[in-house]
XYZ file of C-alpha atoms in Angstrom:
691
model
C 30.441 47.573 -20.852
C 29.544 45.607 -23.936
C 26.120 44.172 -24.474
C 27.421 40.719 -24.336
C 29.095 41.282 -21.001
C 25.765 42.632 -19.593
C 23.989 39.458 -20.871
C 26.705 37.203 -19.375
C 26.512 38.941 -16.059
C 22.745 38.527 -16.077
C 23.171 34.834 -16.419
C 25.508 34.436 -13.448
C 22.794 33.579 -11.031
C 21.772 30.702 -13.354
C 25.191 29.170 -14.251
C 27.476 30.496 -11.520
C 25.094 31.008 -8.542
C 26.588 31.633 -5.061
C 23.491 30.209 -3.395
C 20.913 27.751 -4.358
C 17.502 26.876 -2.891
C 15.621 23.688 -3.954
C 11.844 24.166 -3.403
C 9.788 20.961 -3.019
C 12.595 18.668 -1.893
C 10.614 15.875 -0.289
C 12.164 13.278 2.077
C 10.698 10.652 -0.145
C 13.363 9.072 -2.405
C 12.965 8.961 -6.182
C 11.061 12.242 -6.173
C 12.448 15.025 -8.383
C 13.218 17.429 -5.573
C 14.949 14.731 -3.552
C 17.080 13.612 -6.482
C 18.130 17.138 -7.286
C 19.218 17.850 -3.785
C 21.321 14.563 -3.610
C 23.003 15.404 -6.821
C 23.863 18.902 -5.814
C 25.394 17.565 -2.540
C 27.276 14.744 -4.278
C 28.620 17.137 -6.899
C 30.303 19.163 -4.188
C 28.482 22.519 -4.898
C 30.714 25.165 -3.719
C 27.937 27.685 -2.751
C 25.290 27.748 -0.066
C 22.391 25.255 -0.411
C 19.080 25.602 1.228
C 16.215 23.102 1.097
C 12.595 24.297 1.208
C 10.096 21.668 2.326
C 7.357 21.102 4.869
C 8.914 18.074 6.444
C 12.553 18.806 6.814
C 15.588 18.336 4.626
C 16.137 14.955 2.664
C 19.542 14.595 4.449
C 20.656 15.613 7.783
C 22.846 18.627 8.112
C 21.371 20.596 5.187
C 20.072 24.167 5.736
C 16.332 23.941 5.712
C 13.243 26.286 5.858
C 9.674 25.236 5.737
C 8.438 27.765 3.121
C 9.826 30.182 0.503
C 8.618 33.068 2.817
C 11.473 32.134 5.117
C 14.190 32.009 2.464
C 17.196 34.252 2.620
C 17.871 36.073 -0.674
C 19.359 33.394 -3.041
C 20.738 33.448 -6.612
C 18.918 30.506 -7.916
C 15.683 28.726 -6.769
C 15.058 25.241 -8.207
C 11.363 24.650 -8.310
C 10.226 20.902 -8.150
C 6.667 21.512 -7.042
C 3.345 20.493 -8.660
C 2.519 22.514 -11.723
C -0.603 24.013 -10.124
C 1.637 25.655 -7.441
C 4.420 26.922 -9.649
C 3.070 30.427 -10.291
C 2.361 31.137 -6.726
C 5.727 29.804 -5.545
C 7.477 31.749 -8.381
C 5.893 35.015 -7.257
C 6.886 34.235 -3.591
C 10.448 33.591 -4.731
C 10.438 37.034 -6.496
C 9.213 38.663 -3.359
C 12.069 37.132 -1.346
C 14.701 38.593 -3.743
C 15.454 35.322 -5.710
C 17.469 36.329 -8.794
C 16.688 33.319 -11.110
C 14.384 30.473 -11.306
C 15.087 26.841 -12.562
C 11.634 25.424 -13.019
C 11.641 21.517 -13.471
C 7.857 21.168 -13.378
C 5.931 20.358 -16.483
C 2.392 21.238 -17.410
C 2.954 24.853 -16.449
C 1.697 27.975 -18.397
C 5.107 29.205 -19.677
C 3.706 32.537 -20.768
C 2.281 33.243 -17.333
C 5.377 32.153 -15.607
C 7.505 34.349 -17.784
C 5.284 37.289 -16.841
C 5.906 36.610 -13.189
C 9.691 36.450 -13.811
C 9.643 39.695 -15.663
C 7.557 41.467 -13.072
C 9.854 40.410 -10.219
C 13.131 40.834 -12.167
C 14.146 37.129 -12.145
C 15.839 35.165 -15.075
C 13.916 31.996 -15.840
C 15.108 28.511 -17.075
C 12.319 26.106 -18.054
C 9.597 25.169 -17.252
C 9.526 21.595 -18.145
C 13.265 20.910 -18.071
C 15.766 18.529 -16.519
C 17.945 21.202 -14.844
C 21.502 22.423 -15.475
C 25.136 21.686 -14.814
C 28.163 23.904 -14.367
C 31.541 22.171 -14.005
C 33.431 25.407 -13.321
C 35.663 24.456 -10.293
C 34.382 27.591 -8.503
C 30.791 26.458 -8.861
C 30.549 22.631 -9.307
C 26.734 22.699 -9.561
C 24.923 19.524 -10.741
C 21.262 20.438 -10.690
C 19.942 17.703 -12.976
C 17.624 15.075 -11.766
C 18.755 12.522 -14.221
C 21.566 11.351 -16.421
C 25.348 10.846 -16.057
C 27.048 12.648 -13.269
C 29.564 15.257 -14.414
C 33.193 14.650 -13.584
C 34.920 16.335 -10.661
C 35.968 19.884 -11.000
C 39.554 18.910 -11.847
C 38.226 17.113 -14.912
C 35.839 19.856 -16.046
C 35.121 19.619 -19.735
C 35.204 21.989 -22.642
C 31.888 21.601 -24.501
C 28.753 23.712 -23.880
C 25.378 21.937 -24.280
C 21.975 23.542 -24.432
C 18.875 21.609 -25.534
C 15.138 22.006 -25.230
C 14.734 18.167 -25.164
C 15.928 16.645 -21.856
C 16.418 13.322 -23.610
C 18.682 14.892 -26.203
C 20.610 16.684 -23.462
C 21.253 13.429 -21.535
C 22.240 11.531 -24.718
C 24.727 14.321 -25.566
C 26.180 14.463 -22.025
C 26.648 10.693 -21.999
C 28.456 10.746 -25.429
C 30.768 13.690 -24.250
C 31.497 11.934 -20.922
C 32.361 8.616 -22.791
C 34.649 10.522 -25.206
C 36.434 12.460 -22.419
C 35.479 15.842 -23.792
C 33.054 16.627 -21.008
C 30.972 19.761 -20.616
C 31.747 23.170 -19.450
C 28.056 23.771 -18.782
C 24.910 22.151 -19.779
C 21.404 23.603 -19.588
C 18.048 21.999 -20.237
C 16.026 24.876 -21.814
C 12.532 23.291 -21.602
C 9.815 25.584 -22.893
C 12.277 28.524 -22.952
C 10.091 31.564 -22.621
C 13.168 33.399 -21.210
C 16.610 31.951 -21.113
C 17.378 30.619 -24.599
C 20.152 30.020 -27.108
C 21.133 33.558 -27.275
C 21.814 33.796 -23.597
C 23.858 30.604 -23.363
C 25.818 31.444 -26.467
C 26.813 34.729 -24.964
C 27.697 32.951 -21.702
C 29.932 30.419 -23.392
C 31.745 33.131 -25.399
C 32.586 34.958 -22.167
C 33.129 32.124 -19.596
C 36.782 31.494 -20.697
C 36.230 27.651 -20.500
C 33.938 26.683 -23.353
C 35.773 25.621 -26.466
C 32.895 24.256 -28.571
C 29.087 23.970 -28.144
C 26.102 22.032 -29.319
C 22.581 23.373 -29.525
C 19.283 21.505 -29.859
C 16.190 23.893 -30.189
C 12.871 22.631 -31.491
C 10.899 24.190 -34.409
C 11.900 25.066 -37.954
C 13.184 28.563 -37.280
C 16.105 30.034 -35.470
C 15.648 33.618 -34.404
C 17.540 36.342 -36.352
C 19.201 37.321 -33.094
C 20.470 33.798 -32.537
C 21.720 33.621 -36.233
C 23.519 36.919 -36.034
C 25.059 36.146 -32.632
C 26.266 32.699 -33.785
C 27.745 34.169 -36.884
C 29.767 36.731 -34.801
C 30.876 34.116 -32.347
C 31.815 31.339 -34.975
C 35.581 32.339 -35.239
C 36.227 31.635 -31.494
C 33.358 29.139 -30.654
C 32.742 26.234 -33.090
C 28.994 25.535 -32.978
C 27.085 22.380 -33.774
C 23.319 22.326 -34.124
C 21.167 19.222 -34.090
C 18.368 19.725 -36.619
C 14.893 19.601 -35.263
C 11.432 20.401 -36.623
C 12.739 20.335 -40.164
C 10.606 17.636 -41.857
C 8.466 18.540 -44.652
C 5.078 18.018 -43.052
C 3.378 19.756 -45.943
C 4.395 21.808 -48.894
C 2.857 25.183 -49.689
C 0.112 25.214 -52.224
C 2.286 27.538 -54.302
C 2.902 27.807 -57.981
C 6.674 28.204 -58.336
C 9.188 25.415 -57.780
C 11.007 27.662 -55.331
C 7.941 27.912 -53.067
C 6.924 24.246 -53.411
C 10.424 23.117 -52.284
C 10.918 25.587 -49.406
C 10.465 23.083 -46.680
C 11.181 23.772 -43.034
C 14.425 21.661 -43.516
C 15.385 23.982 -46.438
C 14.913 27.136 -44.344
C 16.588 25.568 -41.374
C 19.663 24.571 -43.359
C 19.868 28.106 -44.817
C 19.753 29.724 -41.416
C 22.455 27.478 -40.049
C 24.509 28.150 -43.173
C 24.467 31.831 -42.609
C 25.111 31.409 -38.918
C 28.216 29.324 -39.757
C 26.938 26.556 -37.554
C 27.550 22.832 -38.420
C 24.213 21.158 -38.871
C 23.812 17.578 -37.967
C 20.999 15.051 -37.440
C 21.431 13.660 -34.030
C 23.600 13.587 -30.877
C 25.919 10.882 -32.290
C 26.793 12.883 -35.361
C 27.246 16.020 -33.180
C 29.851 14.087 -31.156
C 31.624 12.992 -34.272
C 31.939 16.639 -35.256
C 32.802 17.965 -31.867
C 35.607 15.492 -31.634
C 37.118 16.922 -34.812
C 36.449 20.485 -33.809
C 38.012 20.040 -30.413
C 41.039 17.806 -31.288
C 41.945 18.893 -34.813
C 43.488 22.126 -36.223
C 41.528 23.759 -39.051
C 41.564 21.975 -42.504
C 42.550 24.643 -44.952
C 41.484 22.807 -48.020
C 39.810 19.685 -49.494
C 42.845 17.650 -50.430
C 42.918 14.549 -48.019
C 45.904 12.159 -47.980
C 44.578 8.657 -47.412
C 46.865 5.945 -45.939
C 45.874 2.448 -44.878
C 47.371 -0.906 -44.265
C 44.431 -2.557 -46.008
C 43.775 -1.466 -49.651
C 40.077 -2.138 -49.523
C 39.531 0.224 -46.692
C 41.664 2.895 -48.590
C 39.320 2.542 -51.563
C 36.229 2.862 -49.296
C 37.751 5.979 -47.756
C 38.314 7.492 -51.190
C 34.627 6.924 -51.953
C 33.582 8.342 -48.674
C 35.680 11.496 -49.385
C 34.142 11.819 -52.831
C 30.690 11.672 -51.331
C 31.461 14.587 -49.125
C 33.026 16.536 -52.145
C 36.555 16.112 -50.756
C 39.584 15.032 -52.838
C 42.092 12.379 -52.384
C 45.503 13.993 -52.400
C 48.117 12.762 -54.748
C 51.607 12.662 -53.144
C 54.380 14.648 -54.788
C 57.299 12.839 -56.449
C 59.513 13.869 -53.465
C 56.905 12.525 -51.069
C 56.649 9.172 -52.869
C 60.406 8.923 -52.639
C 60.387 9.501 -48.927
C 57.563 6.878 -48.506
C 59.465 4.368 -50.519
C 62.381 4.612 -47.975
C 60.124 3.743 -44.917
C 57.475 1.340 -46.354
C 57.861 -2.338 -47.363
C 58.304 -3.241 -51.051
C 54.960 -3.470 -52.840
C 53.292 -0.561 -50.961
C 51.084 1.616 -53.125
C 52.316 5.261 -53.162
C 50.110 7.176 -55.472
C 47.141 7.725 -53.191
C 45.396 6.214 -51.479
C 48.639 5.074 -49.929
C 48.542 1.381 -49.065
C 51.434 0.459 -46.685
C 50.487 -3.258 -46.983
C 49.614 -5.372 -43.968
C 53.319 -6.033 -43.285
C 54.203 -2.510 -42.419
C 55.230 -2.201 -38.790
C 53.570 0.481 -36.536
C 56.676 2.796 -36.778
C 56.652 2.605 -40.494
C 53.002 3.417 -40.676
C 53.575 6.459 -38.327
C 56.477 7.626 -40.414
C 54.330 7.467 -43.585
C 51.585 9.466 -41.902
C 53.964 12.286 -40.907
C 55.597 12.303 -44.438
C 51.997 12.744 -45.908
C 51.312 15.546 -43.486
C 54.439 17.398 -44.501
C 53.467 17.290 -48.190
C 52.493 20.716 -49.434
C 49.589 19.253 -51.433
C 47.971 17.821 -48.272
C 45.316 19.676 -46.274
C 44.345 16.711 -44.010
C 45.365 13.067 -43.512
C 42.919 10.242 -43.007
C 44.706 7.125 -41.690
C 42.920 3.811 -41.530
C 44.592 0.980 -39.522
C 43.402 -2.645 -39.245
C 44.911 -4.436 -36.280
C 46.449 -7.784 -36.845
C 48.058 -10.435 -34.585
C 51.386 -8.968 -35.658
C 50.942 -5.178 -35.479
C 48.533 -2.343 -34.515
C 49.370 0.258 -37.182
C 47.892 3.035 -35.258
C 49.802 2.374 -31.983
C 52.822 4.597 -32.713
C 51.175 7.681 -34.044
C 53.178 10.264 -32.003
C 53.934 12.792 -34.672
C 55.085 16.381 -33.855
C 52.575 19.214 -33.712
C 51.306 20.170 -37.178
C 48.891 22.413 -38.725
C 47.550 19.500 -40.769
C 44.497 17.606 -39.206
C 44.873 13.910 -38.661
C 41.734 11.723 -38.305
C 42.047 8.038 -37.745
C 39.721 5.122 -38.617
C 39.925 1.854 -36.791
C 37.502 -0.462 -38.489
C 35.412 -2.476 -36.128
C 36.005 -0.622 -32.978
C 33.030 -0.694 -30.629
C 32.618 3.106 -30.281
C 31.527 5.172 -33.279
C 34.237 7.656 -32.275
C 36.897 7.626 -29.652
C 40.122 9.428 -28.653
C 43.584 8.111 -29.368
C 46.814 8.850 -27.698
C 48.128 10.377 -30.870
C 49.325 14.066 -30.469
C 47.422 16.034 -33.178
C 47.430 19.521 -31.584
C 50.002 19.447 -28.943
C 50.968 17.337 -25.908
C 48.252 15.099 -24.587
C 45.677 16.056 -27.236
C 44.238 12.936 -28.827
C 43.174 12.348 -32.413
C 39.623 11.414 -33.150
C 39.323 7.741 -34.075
C 36.273 6.685 -35.948
C 34.852 3.197 -36.549
C 33.909 3.951 -40.159
C 35.521 5.895 -43.033
C 32.231 7.523 -43.919
C 31.804 8.885 -40.509
C 35.347 10.334 -40.529
C 34.808 11.771 -43.987
C 31.701 13.558 -42.792
C 33.525 14.967 -39.767
C 36.318 16.140 -41.928
C 33.900 17.747 -44.409
C 32.627 19.855 -41.449
C 36.248 20.803 -40.594
C 36.905 21.984 -44.135
C 33.549 23.882 -44.383
C 34.108 25.538 -41.138
C 37.585 26.778 -42.303
C 36.011 28.037 -45.549
C 33.315 29.962 -43.764
C 35.698 31.656 -41.399
C 38.037 32.548 -44.264
C 35.211 34.439 -46.076
C 34.297 37.963 -45.234
C 31.657 38.061 -42.444
C 29.399 40.477 -44.361
C 28.490 41.399 -47.906
C 26.325 44.436 -48.611
C 23.647 44.101 -51.371
C 24.426 45.620 -54.647
C 22.925 49.183 -55.158
C 20.962 49.219 -58.242
C 21.349 52.120 -60.704
C 19.006 53.423 -62.052
C 16.405 52.937 -59.287
C 14.116 49.941 -59.590
C 10.886 50.511 -61.429
C 7.618 50.436 -59.377
C 5.393 47.316 -59.447
C 1.643 47.072 -59.512
C -0.216 47.821 -56.244
C -2.558 44.817 -56.994
C -1.217 41.502 -55.320
C -0.654 38.580 -57.644
C 1.510 37.611 -60.612
C 3.281 40.483 -62.206
C 3.324 40.979 -65.930
C 6.158 39.228 -67.570
C 7.532 42.327 -69.261
C 7.501 44.186 -65.944
C 9.553 41.370 -64.500
C 11.949 41.534 -67.292
C 12.474 45.236 -66.549
C 13.027 44.531 -62.927
C 15.653 41.859 -63.595
C 17.508 44.219 -66.029
C 17.541 46.870 -63.479
C 19.175 44.425 -61.035
C 21.844 43.636 -63.572
C 20.700 40.130 -64.433
C 21.068 39.244 -68.109
C 17.728 38.659 -69.674
C 16.604 37.286 -73.089
C 14.293 40.075 -74.251
C 10.513 39.588 -74.547
C 8.126 41.028 -77.169
C 4.422 40.930 -76.616
C 2.286 40.085 -79.613
C -1.555 40.251 -79.664
C -1.934 38.076 -82.766
C -0.062 35.990 -85.347
C 0.840 39.035 -87.512
C 2.397 40.758 -84.586
C 4.297 37.534 -83.715
C 5.641 37.283 -87.193
C 6.660 40.887 -87.149
C 8.509 40.412 -83.787
C 10.322 37.263 -85.255
C 11.530 39.355 -88.214
C 12.827 42.155 -85.945
C 14.643 39.582 -83.797
C 16.148 37.725 -86.743
C 16.840 33.988 -86.376
C 15.104 31.331 -84.324
C 12.530 32.372 -81.688
C 10.629 30.969 -78.750
C 6.866 31.632 -78.274
C 5.181 31.446 -74.837
C 1.516 31.563 -74.173
C 0.472 34.667 -72.102
C -2.398 33.244 -70.110
C -3.651 34.785 -66.897
C -2.806 32.542 -63.934
C -0.687 30.160 -65.998
C 2.708 29.845 -64.539
C 4.106 26.398 -65.570
C 3.719 27.028 -69.294
C 5.787 24.001 -70.392
C 3.442 21.666 -68.494
C 0.497 23.193 -70.213
C 2.130 22.941 -73.643
C 2.289 26.732 -73.644
C 5.814 27.008 -75.130
C 7.055 26.464 -78.651
C 10.799 26.509 -79.315
C 13.005 26.524 -82.348
C 10.744 28.484 -84.688
C 12.777 29.465 -87.766
C 9.969 30.736 -90.065
C 6.915 32.804 -90.293
C 4.796 29.778 -91.000
C 6.274 28.044 -87.860
C 5.244 31.138 -85.764
C 1.860 31.216 -87.188
C 1.322 27.472 -86.548
C 2.445 27.914 -82.981
C 0.047 30.877 -82.351
C -2.802 28.829 -83.801
C -1.961 25.882 -81.519
C -2.061 28.128 -78.513
C -5.465 29.656 -79.573
C -6.793 26.150 -79.946
C -5.458 24.995 -76.571
C -6.293 28.059 -74.459
C -9.192 29.707 -76.249
C -10.325 33.063 -74.878
C -7.910 32.758 -72.025
C -4.939 33.428 -74.360
C -4.241 37.203 -73.905
C -1.137 37.416 -76.126
C 1.990 35.544 -77.080
C 5.510 36.373 -75.788
C 8.154 36.232 -78.497
C 11.756 35.728 -77.433
C 14.971 34.889 -79.190
C 16.150 31.437 -78.978
C 19.162 31.352 -76.740
C 22.096 28.974 -77.284
C 21.472 25.616 -75.687
C 23.305 24.954 -72.401
C 22.805 23.729 -68.831
C 19.684 25.029 -67.187
C 19.386 26.253 -63.555
C 16.677 27.503 -61.301
C 17.207 30.569 -59.046
C 14.420 31.720 -56.896
C 13.490 33.763 -53.843
C 10.607 33.218 -51.347
C 9.492 35.524 -48.566
C 8.586 33.691 -45.413
C 5.792 34.842 -42.984
C 8.307 36.272 -40.464
C 9.991 38.339 -43.281
C 12.975 36.017 -43.898
C 13.825 35.642 -47.605
C 14.888 32.168 -48.746
C 16.986 31.762 -51.925
C 17.003 28.571 -53.829
C 19.366 27.400 -56.539
C 19.222 24.136 -58.394
C 18.615 22.310 -61.656
C 16.234 24.028 -63.838
C 14.256 23.600 -67.071
C 12.507 20.242 -67.551
C 14.928 18.663 -65.027
C 13.372 20.723 -62.238
C 10.428 18.257 -61.905
C 12.516 15.181 -62.499
C 15.548 15.699 -60.141
C 15.279 17.203 -56.769
C 18.772 18.769 -56.735
C 18.604 22.147 -54.857
C 20.283 24.149 -52.260
C 19.152 27.036 -50.112
C 20.556 30.174 -48.425
C 19.273 33.230 -46.874
C 18.902 36.510 -48.895
C 20.650 38.642 -49.782
C 23.439 35.931 -49.514
C 27.188 36.284 -49.648
C 29.609 35.038 -52.257
C 30.855 32.179 -49.933
C 27.362 31.182 -49.058
C 26.342 31.025 -52.742
C 29.503 28.890 -53.580
C 28.734 26.557 -50.706
C 25.256 26.053 -51.882
C 26.397 25.453 -55.550
C 28.824 22.889 -54.241
C 25.980 20.990 -52.565
C 24.231 20.337 -55.898
C 24.758 16.868 -57.081
C 25.138 18.216 -60.634
C 27.787 20.783 -59.738
C 30.847 18.681 -60.696
C 29.446 18.480 -64.202
C 28.203 22.058 -64.501
C 30.671 24.125 -62.573
C 34.359 23.677 -61.871
C 36.629 25.627 -59.594
C 36.239 29.160 -58.100
C 37.743 30.687 -61.120
C 35.278 29.067 -63.544
C 33.599 31.794 -65.561
C 30.269 30.020 -65.470
C 30.393 29.703 -61.677
C 31.240 33.387 -61.405
C 28.345 34.277 -63.621
C 25.839 32.083 -61.629
C 27.198 33.470 -58.324
C 26.612 36.978 -59.595
C 23.075 36.197 -60.708
C 22.066 34.523 -57.415
C 23.548 37.478 -55.470
C 21.760 40.069 -57.600
C 18.480 38.160 -57.222
C 18.985 38.013 -53.432
C 19.694 41.755 -53.402
C 16.615 42.411 -55.545
C 14.408 40.282 -53.313
C 15.660 42.186 -50.312
C 14.520 45.441 -52.034
C 10.971 44.260 -52.622
C 9.048 44.508 -49.308
C 5.927 42.939 -50.859
C 7.528 40.000 -52.515
C 5.865 36.712 -52.174
C 7.949 34.640 -54.651
C 10.403 35.302 -57.463
C 11.817 32.789 -59.744
C 14.069 32.528 -62.847
C 13.680 29.137 -64.590
C 15.619 28.475 -66.543
C 18.775 30.423 -66.110
C 20.728 29.132 -69.115
C 24.539 28.740 -68.948
C 26.387 29.223 -72.146
C 30.076 29.885 -72.861
C 30.864 31.187 -69.376
C 27.824 33.440 -69.119
C 24.200 33.135 -68.045
C 20.908 34.456 -69.394
C 17.374 34.399 -67.783
C 14.938 33.025 -70.119
C 11.807 32.716 -68.252
C 10.904 34.565 -64.903
C 7.919 34.942 -62.648
C 7.120 37.193 -59.803
C 4.263 37.267 -57.325
C 3.520 40.154 -54.880
C 1.427 40.167 -51.910
C 0.356 43.811 -51.961
C 1.790 47.276 -52.643
C 4.706 46.174 -54.780
C 6.971 49.191 -54.559
C 10.649 48.589 -54.126
C 12.643 49.805 -51.197
C 14.768 52.757 -51.836
C 18.470 52.287 -52.299
């Protein structure tokens, strides 16, 4: 039996219980226990329900006992008792053979409660939660005490929901209910000392009912187990995560740009990227994306055909697609000829396609299908403004196709709804958005998901030959020449450094190099040399070198230990590539604009080390400067940058005592890269891991 199957079976008492007991179900209405019992009854629970309370059941005809000590063995006990009584009641449940607890009470010591559960062999959901729902027709359990009631078993949904916030859970359930997607199961995790995201992900992957899922967990980190599990499940279970705990409450008092920009949001985004989870900022956006994931086939590329009956909305759609790094597809000559045959005179056919307001619904639908059949189209975005004469979206009943179709109906009340159009088979609607930018964002998630799934799941770090040189045992900033040696061993191109103790040695180094040089002040503790005027560039003569050394001596005095002489590399765009070790051992990679632009423009993206080629490409594509610096996947400069980032990530993974490592700038020139300045700080030890 697989580990996943074992975990899934262990969760059956929680999400598929054959018997449920509600402890603390008062006869008084509007109490939590009373509400839960009434919802379980109204939902048509298929198992055995027992009520535990001193004064009888809330409703006549229910099985009732006065205390937990009288309970028959049950799968799930729902605790709605005062916080002070929870630990005692939980222990009593364990003694009676209860297999799982759902603790709604707040103000409970979660650690102590988890210890009781472990000692008695029970699974634990909560404390401090709103309950759970399973719409499996064989279960039909609604054990929430608030929020929308799930549909009947014959209308069971397809989306799994798990959230630590009860409010977020209820908002998501309401959205899914309105949209008609519904839920397969929903669980309010509460403080989550036991049952958490790993468990519910495994359950959804094994239940045969869940087609997509949304997670909300609080805090800046996702566990390594959750990330690895989500990455494995991604091909068969599209996942959406609502970001939480990702604000930059404070930045590290660190020297490198990599460390100072490694906010909780940066780490969270890197974790979700590696897990192949779609990251969103709220329940509404999660619903936008889930509608696309559930109702659209994969988008195999970024080329989006835009068709509208109002030219202005077509232009806005093109802008929205550009903002998401998607392309407006240009119809082929043959496609334009076919469009000309079905659309009124005056229609714009070059893309975005403008059918004009006079096009009837059947002509609009024909144009959509013609565009979907164009080999240069990866997806279609159709925008229709209803008039007194025609609703252009009314006749979209095209045949099944592998090309996603997303609709926009400007002005509709709902942010996203479902149409009657058949996008993925009989009865499957298309998502209809109220705004082009919302549709473009959902479409970008479709494209990103397809790219992530098409890439290899794993990529082993490079093995370095010869072995990496040792680093000093003393924690702190490492000597620049030692850093250069380390980067060379990792296979990263480096502009060579020469240490000079005085002006004569610096002049001699310039003569050996030949041509223009750069001088850098070697001052203990000085990391940002440019800010401190510790860099002199474009020195073509001995006199210029002597003047620069004299200027450094005047500025830094006795703190100037030496000068570093380096050949002037050809000018080109400058990037920053860095690595930062988090307290939990996670290593975060950063890539962005470098050089003097680093402090002026916050244009960076993040991924987990060691990184994979697709993750690096995705991070590079997120940079606002990427379209000007890097072109397509075959661009030599992109390949060189990708290789440098992967080698830095692999290097960081080999350095157990790494604190931070940064190349700034990494200069691009003529399809290649070279590291011009680099810095490395260790915590202690400093020895590399063996290959």
